[in-house]
mmCIF file of C-alpha atoms in Angstrom:
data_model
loop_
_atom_site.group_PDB
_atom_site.id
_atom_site.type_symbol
_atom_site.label_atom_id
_atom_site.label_comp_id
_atom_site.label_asym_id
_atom_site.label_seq_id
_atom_site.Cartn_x
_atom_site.Cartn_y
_atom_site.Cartn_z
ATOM 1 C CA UNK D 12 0.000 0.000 0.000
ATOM 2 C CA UNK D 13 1.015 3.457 -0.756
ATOM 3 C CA UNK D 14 0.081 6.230 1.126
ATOM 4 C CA UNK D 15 0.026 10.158 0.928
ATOM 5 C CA UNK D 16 -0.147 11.919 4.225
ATOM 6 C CA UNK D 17 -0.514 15.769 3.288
ATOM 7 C CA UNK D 18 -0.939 18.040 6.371
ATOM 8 C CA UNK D 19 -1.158 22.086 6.468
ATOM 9 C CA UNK D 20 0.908 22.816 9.015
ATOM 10 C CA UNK D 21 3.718 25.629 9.667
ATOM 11 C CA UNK D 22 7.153 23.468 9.228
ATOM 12 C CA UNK D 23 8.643 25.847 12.647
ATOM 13 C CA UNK D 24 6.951 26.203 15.950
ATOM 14 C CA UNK D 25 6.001 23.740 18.968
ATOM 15 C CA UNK D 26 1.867 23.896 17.675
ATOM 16 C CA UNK D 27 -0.054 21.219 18.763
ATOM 17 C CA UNK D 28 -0.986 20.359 14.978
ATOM 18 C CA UNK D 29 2.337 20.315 14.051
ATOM 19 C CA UNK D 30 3.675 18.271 16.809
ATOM 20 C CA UNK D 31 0.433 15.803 16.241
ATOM 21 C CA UNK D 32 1.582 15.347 12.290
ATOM 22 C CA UNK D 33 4.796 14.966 13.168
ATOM 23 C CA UNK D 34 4.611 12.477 16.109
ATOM 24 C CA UNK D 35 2.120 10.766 13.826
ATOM 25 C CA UNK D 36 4.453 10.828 10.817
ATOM 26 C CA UNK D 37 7.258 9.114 13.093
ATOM 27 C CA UNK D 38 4.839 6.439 14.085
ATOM 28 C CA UNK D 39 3.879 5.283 10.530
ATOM 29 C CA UNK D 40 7.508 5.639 9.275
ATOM 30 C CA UNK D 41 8.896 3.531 11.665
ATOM 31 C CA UNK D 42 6.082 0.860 10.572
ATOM 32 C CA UNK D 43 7.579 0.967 6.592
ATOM 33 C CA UNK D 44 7.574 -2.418 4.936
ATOM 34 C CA UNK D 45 7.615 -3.876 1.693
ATOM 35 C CA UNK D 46 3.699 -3.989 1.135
ATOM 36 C CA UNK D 47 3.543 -0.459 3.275
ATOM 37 C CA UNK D 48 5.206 2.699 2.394
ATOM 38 C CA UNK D 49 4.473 6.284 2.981
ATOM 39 C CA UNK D 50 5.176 9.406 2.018
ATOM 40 C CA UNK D 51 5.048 12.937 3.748
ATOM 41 C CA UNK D 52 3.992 16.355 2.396
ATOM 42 C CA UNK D 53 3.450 19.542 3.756
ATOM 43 C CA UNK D 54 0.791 21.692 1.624
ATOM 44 C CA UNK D 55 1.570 25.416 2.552
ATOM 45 C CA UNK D 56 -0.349 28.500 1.139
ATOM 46 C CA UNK D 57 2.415 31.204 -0.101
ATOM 47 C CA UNK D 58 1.562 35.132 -0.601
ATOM 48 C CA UNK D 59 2.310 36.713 -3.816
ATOM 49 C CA UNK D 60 5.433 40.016 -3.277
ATOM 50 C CA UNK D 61 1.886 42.795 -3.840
ATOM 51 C CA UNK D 62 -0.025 40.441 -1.360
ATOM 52 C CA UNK D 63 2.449 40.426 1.217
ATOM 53 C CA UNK D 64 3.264 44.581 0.960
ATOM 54 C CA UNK D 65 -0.762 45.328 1.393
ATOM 55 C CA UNK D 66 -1.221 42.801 4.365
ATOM 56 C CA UNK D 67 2.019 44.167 5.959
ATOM 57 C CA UNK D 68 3.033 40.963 6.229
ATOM 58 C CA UNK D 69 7.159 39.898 5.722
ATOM 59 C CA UNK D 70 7.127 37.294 3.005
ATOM 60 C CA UNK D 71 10.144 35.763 4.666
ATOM 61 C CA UNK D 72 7.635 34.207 6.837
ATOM 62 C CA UNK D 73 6.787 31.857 4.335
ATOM 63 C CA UNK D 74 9.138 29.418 5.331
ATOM 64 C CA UNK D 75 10.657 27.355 3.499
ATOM 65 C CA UNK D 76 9.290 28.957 -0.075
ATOM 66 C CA UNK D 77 11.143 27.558 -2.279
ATOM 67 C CA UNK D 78 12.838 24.656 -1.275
ATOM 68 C CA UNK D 79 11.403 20.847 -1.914
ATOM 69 C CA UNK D 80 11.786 19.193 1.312
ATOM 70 C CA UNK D 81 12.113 19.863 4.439
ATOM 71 C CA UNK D 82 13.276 17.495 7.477
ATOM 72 C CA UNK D 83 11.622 17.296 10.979
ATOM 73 C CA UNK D 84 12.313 15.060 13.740
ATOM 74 C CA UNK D 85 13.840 12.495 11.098
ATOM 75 C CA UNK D 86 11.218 12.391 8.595
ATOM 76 C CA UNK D 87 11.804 14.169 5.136
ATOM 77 C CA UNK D 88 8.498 16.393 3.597
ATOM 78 C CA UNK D 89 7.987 17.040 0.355
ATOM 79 C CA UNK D 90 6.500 20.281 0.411
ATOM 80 C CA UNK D 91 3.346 21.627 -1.927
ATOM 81 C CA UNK D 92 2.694 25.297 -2.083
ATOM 82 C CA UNK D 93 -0.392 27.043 -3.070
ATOM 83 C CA UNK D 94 0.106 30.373 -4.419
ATOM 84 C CA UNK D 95 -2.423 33.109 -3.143
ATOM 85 C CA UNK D 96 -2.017 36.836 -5.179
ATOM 86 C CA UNK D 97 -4.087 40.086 -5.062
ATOM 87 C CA UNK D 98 -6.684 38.452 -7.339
ATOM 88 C CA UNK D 99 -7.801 35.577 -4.734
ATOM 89 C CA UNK D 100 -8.296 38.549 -1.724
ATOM 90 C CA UNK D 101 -10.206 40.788 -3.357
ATOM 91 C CA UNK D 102 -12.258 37.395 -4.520
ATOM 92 C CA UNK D 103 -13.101 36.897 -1.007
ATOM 93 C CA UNK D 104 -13.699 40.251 0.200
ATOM 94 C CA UNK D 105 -16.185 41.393 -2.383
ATOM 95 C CA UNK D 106 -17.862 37.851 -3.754
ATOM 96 C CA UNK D 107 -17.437 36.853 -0.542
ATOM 97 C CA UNK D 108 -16.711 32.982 -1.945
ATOM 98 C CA UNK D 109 -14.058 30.387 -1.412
ATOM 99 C CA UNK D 110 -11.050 30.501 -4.047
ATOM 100 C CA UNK D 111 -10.904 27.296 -5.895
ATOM 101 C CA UNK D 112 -6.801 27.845 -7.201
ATOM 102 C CA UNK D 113 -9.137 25.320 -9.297
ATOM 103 C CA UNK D 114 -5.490 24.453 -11.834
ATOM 104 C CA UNK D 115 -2.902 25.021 -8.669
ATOM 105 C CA UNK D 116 -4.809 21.731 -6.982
ATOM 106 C CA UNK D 117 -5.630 20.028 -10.593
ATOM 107 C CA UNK D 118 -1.883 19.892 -10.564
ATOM 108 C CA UNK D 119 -1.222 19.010 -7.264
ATOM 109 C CA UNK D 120 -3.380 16.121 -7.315
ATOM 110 C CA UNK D 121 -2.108 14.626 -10.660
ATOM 111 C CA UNK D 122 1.372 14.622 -8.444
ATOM 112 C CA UNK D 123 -0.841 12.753 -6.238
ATOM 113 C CA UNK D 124 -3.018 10.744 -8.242
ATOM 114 C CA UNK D 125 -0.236 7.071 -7.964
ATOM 115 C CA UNK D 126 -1.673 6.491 -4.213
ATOM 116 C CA UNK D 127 -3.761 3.921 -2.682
ATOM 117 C CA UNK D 128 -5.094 6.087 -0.070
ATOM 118 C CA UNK D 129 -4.543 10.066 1.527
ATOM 119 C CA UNK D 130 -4.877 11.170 4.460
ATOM 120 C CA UNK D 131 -5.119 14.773 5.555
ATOM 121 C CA UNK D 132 -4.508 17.285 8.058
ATOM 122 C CA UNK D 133 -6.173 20.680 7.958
ATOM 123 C CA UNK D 134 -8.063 22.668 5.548
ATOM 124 C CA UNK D 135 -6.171 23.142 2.277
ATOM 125 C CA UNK D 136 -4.498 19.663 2.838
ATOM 126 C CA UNK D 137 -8.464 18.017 3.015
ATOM 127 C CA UNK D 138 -9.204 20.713 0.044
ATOM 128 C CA UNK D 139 -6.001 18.913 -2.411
ATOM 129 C CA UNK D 140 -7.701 15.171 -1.226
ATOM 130 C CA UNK D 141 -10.827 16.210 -2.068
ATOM 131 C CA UNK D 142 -9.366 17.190 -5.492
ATOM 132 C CA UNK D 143 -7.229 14.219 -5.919
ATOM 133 C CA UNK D 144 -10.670 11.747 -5.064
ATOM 134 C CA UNK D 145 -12.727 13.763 -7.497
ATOM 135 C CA UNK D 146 -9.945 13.709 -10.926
ATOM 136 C CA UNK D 147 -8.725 10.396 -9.791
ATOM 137 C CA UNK D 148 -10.571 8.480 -7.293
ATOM 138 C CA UNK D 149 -8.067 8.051 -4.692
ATOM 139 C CA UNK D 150 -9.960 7.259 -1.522
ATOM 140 C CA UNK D 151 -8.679 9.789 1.601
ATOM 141 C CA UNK D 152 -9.116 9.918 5.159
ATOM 142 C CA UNK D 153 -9.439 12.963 7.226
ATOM 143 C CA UNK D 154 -8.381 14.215 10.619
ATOM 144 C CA UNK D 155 -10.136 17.149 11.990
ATOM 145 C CA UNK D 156 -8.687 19.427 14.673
ATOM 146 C CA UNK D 157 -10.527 22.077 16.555
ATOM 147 C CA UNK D 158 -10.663 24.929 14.697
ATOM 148 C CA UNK D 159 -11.679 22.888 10.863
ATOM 149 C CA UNK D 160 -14.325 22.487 12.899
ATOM 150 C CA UNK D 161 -15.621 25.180 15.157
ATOM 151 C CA UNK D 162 -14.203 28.382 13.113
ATOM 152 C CA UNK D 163 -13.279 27.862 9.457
ATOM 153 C CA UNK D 164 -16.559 26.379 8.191
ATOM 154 C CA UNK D 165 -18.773 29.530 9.948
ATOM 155 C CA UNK D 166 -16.424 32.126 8.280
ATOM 156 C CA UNK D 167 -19.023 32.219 5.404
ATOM 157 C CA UNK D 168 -21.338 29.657 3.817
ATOM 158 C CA UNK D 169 -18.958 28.783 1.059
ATOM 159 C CA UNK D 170 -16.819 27.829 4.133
ATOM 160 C CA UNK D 171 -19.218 25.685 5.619
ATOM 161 C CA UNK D 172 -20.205 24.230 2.042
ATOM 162 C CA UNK D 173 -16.741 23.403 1.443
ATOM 163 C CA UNK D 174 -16.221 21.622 4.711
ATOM 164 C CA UNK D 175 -19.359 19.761 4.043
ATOM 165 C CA UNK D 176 -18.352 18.072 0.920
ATOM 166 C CA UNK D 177 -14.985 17.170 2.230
ATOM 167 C CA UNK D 178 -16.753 15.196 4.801
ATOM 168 C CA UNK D 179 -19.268 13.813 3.049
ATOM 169 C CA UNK D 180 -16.884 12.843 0.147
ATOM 170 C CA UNK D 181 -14.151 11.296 2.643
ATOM 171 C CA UNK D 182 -13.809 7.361 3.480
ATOM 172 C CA UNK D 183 -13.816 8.684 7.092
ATOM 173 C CA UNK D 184 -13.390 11.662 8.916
ATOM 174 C CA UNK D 185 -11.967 11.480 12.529
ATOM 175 C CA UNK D 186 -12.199 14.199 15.288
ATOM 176 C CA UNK D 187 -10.076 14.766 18.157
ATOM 177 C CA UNK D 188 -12.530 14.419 20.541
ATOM 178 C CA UNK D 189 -16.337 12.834 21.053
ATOM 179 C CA UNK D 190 -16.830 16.391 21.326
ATOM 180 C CA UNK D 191 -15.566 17.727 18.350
ATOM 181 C CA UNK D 192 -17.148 14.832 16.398
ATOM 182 C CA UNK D 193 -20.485 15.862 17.631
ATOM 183 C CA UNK D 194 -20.147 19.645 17.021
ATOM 184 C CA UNK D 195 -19.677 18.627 13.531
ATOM 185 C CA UNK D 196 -23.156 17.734 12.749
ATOM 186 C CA UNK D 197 -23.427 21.302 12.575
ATOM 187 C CA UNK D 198 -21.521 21.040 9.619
ATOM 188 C CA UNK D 199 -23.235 18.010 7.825
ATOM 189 C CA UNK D 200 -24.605 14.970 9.562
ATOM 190 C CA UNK D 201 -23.651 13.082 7.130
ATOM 191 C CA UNK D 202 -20.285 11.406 6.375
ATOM 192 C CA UNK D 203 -18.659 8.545 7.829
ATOM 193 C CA UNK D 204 -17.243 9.789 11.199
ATOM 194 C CA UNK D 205 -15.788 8.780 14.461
ATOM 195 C CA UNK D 206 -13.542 10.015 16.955
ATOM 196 C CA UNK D 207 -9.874 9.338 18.264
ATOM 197 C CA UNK D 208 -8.019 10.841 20.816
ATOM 198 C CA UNK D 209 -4.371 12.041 20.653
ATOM 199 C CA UNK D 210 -1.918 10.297 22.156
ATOM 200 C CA UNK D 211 0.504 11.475 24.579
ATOM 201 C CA UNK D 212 4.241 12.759 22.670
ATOM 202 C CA UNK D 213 7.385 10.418 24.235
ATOM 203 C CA UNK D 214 8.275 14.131 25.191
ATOM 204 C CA UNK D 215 5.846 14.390 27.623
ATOM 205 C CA UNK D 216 7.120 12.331 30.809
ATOM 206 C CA UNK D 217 6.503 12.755 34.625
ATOM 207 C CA UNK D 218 9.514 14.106 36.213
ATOM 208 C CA UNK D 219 11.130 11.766 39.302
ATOM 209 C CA UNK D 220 10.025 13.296 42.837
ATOM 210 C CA UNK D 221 13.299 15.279 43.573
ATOM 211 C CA UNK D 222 13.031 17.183 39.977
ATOM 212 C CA UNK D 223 9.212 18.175 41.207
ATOM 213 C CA UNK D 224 10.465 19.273 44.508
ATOM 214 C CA UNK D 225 13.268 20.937 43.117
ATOM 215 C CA UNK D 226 10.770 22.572 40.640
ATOM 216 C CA UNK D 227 8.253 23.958 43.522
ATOM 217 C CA UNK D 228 10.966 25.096 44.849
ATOM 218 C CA UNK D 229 12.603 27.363 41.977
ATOM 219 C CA UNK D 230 8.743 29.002 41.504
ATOM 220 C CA UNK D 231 7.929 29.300 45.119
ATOM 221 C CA UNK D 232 5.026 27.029 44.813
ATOM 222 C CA UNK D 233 6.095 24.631 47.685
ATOM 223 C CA UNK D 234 3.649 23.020 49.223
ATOM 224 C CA UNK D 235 0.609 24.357 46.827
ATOM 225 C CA UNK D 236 -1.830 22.511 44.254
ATOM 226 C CA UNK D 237 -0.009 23.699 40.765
ATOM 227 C CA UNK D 238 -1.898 23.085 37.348
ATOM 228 C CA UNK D 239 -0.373 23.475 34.358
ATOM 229 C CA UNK D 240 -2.321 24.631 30.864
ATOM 230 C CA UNK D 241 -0.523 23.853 27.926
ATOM 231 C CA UNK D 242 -1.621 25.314 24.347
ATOM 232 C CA UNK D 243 -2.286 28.941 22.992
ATOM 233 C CA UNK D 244 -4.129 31.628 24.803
ATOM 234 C CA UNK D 245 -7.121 32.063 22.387
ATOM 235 C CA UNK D 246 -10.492 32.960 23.389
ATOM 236 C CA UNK D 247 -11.836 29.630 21.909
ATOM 237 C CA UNK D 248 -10.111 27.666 24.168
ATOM 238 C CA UNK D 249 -11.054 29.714 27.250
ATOM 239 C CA UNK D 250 -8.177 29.733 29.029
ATOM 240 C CA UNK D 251 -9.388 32.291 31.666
ATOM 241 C CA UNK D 252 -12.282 29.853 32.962
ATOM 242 C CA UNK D 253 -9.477 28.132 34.769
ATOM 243 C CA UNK D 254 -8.759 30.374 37.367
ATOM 244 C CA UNK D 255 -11.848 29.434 39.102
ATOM 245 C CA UNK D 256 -12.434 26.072 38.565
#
């Protein structure tokens, strides 16, 4: 079997996407065999020079432009870029639809079209297997994180229309959480879905009883309950409903 896994994920940063793709993309290449074999892309969206001076926004930041592969953790990615100009904003703004880059993913998923199976991480990564299932008929799996879920699709209804024929299209769509699975029926309930949890990174490990007393210590929490939140402070994750519980 030969299999794509395409996720749109920044290639820097300690994200909890990234560090789920990558962990995941350790775990399956360790499992390579003769009759199993995968192969790892990142699919990154890259602003045109005009874009990037009107946003303000330092087109140096879009790492890695450019190059073919990058290497994380041991595993090499091919990387895919999708190239978003002047054109595709204004698009947005005053049609207030979803850009298609209809030939950038025709030609993406011809590059795809030799697999037995994708599967997909994030928005434009679920947008090229959607493509690559519809020109070519390879099947693809989905993985849905929180905000595929509980932002992108209510942007706008070509959004939510967009989301909802991934889904339906897909051989399966999983979600994080029970939760997240459920909140997608807001999307479409239809689809083949089900939900798996992410497992714990080898990085995470409880530290011996002299490094956590040693610890309380160096903060001046001795002796007090301490709980740790780990991930970004966004509203959507309400962070601040912590304190008092």
């Amino acid at each position: 079997m030969k299999v794509a896994l395409l996720a749109d994920i920044a290639p820097y940063g300690m994200k909890g996407l990234k560090n789920y793709v990558v962990s995941k993309s350790v775990f399956l290449q360790k499992r390579t065999s003769e009759n199993f074999h995968v192969d790892f892309y990142i699919v990154n969206t890259v602003l045109s020079p005009l874009l990037c001076k009107i946003l303000k926004i330092d087109r140096k930041r879009s790492l890695c432009y450019g190059a073919k592969e990058i290497e994380l953790e041991g595993i090499t990615f091919k990387l895919i870029f999708v190239h978003r100009n002047l054109f595709h904003l204004l698009y947005e703004r005053v049609i207030r639809g979803t850009v298609s880059y209809s030939w950038q993913m025709k030609n993406i998923a011809k590059r795809l079209r030799e697999y037995d199976i994708i599967t997909s991480h994030s928005i434009t990564a679920h947008r090229v297997a959607l493509k690559t299932n519809e020109l070519y008929g390879v099947p693809y799996v989905t993985t849905f994180h929180g905000s595929d879920t509980t932002v992108y699709p209510f942007k706008k209804v070509s959004s939510k229309e967009l989301v909802a024929k991934v889904i339906k299209k897909a051989s399966m769509n999983f979600y994080v959480s029970k939760g997240l699975m459920i909140f997608s029926d807001k999307i479409t309930s239809e689809g083949v879905k089900d939900h798996i949890y992410t497992g714990v990174a080898p990085a995470f490990h409880e530290y011996s009883e002299e490094k956590k007393i040693e610890l309380r210590k160096n903060h001046h929490v001795a002796g007090k309950k301490v709980v740790a939140f780990s991930g970004n402070l966004f509203q959507i994750k309400n962070p601040m409903s912590l304190p008092p519980i």
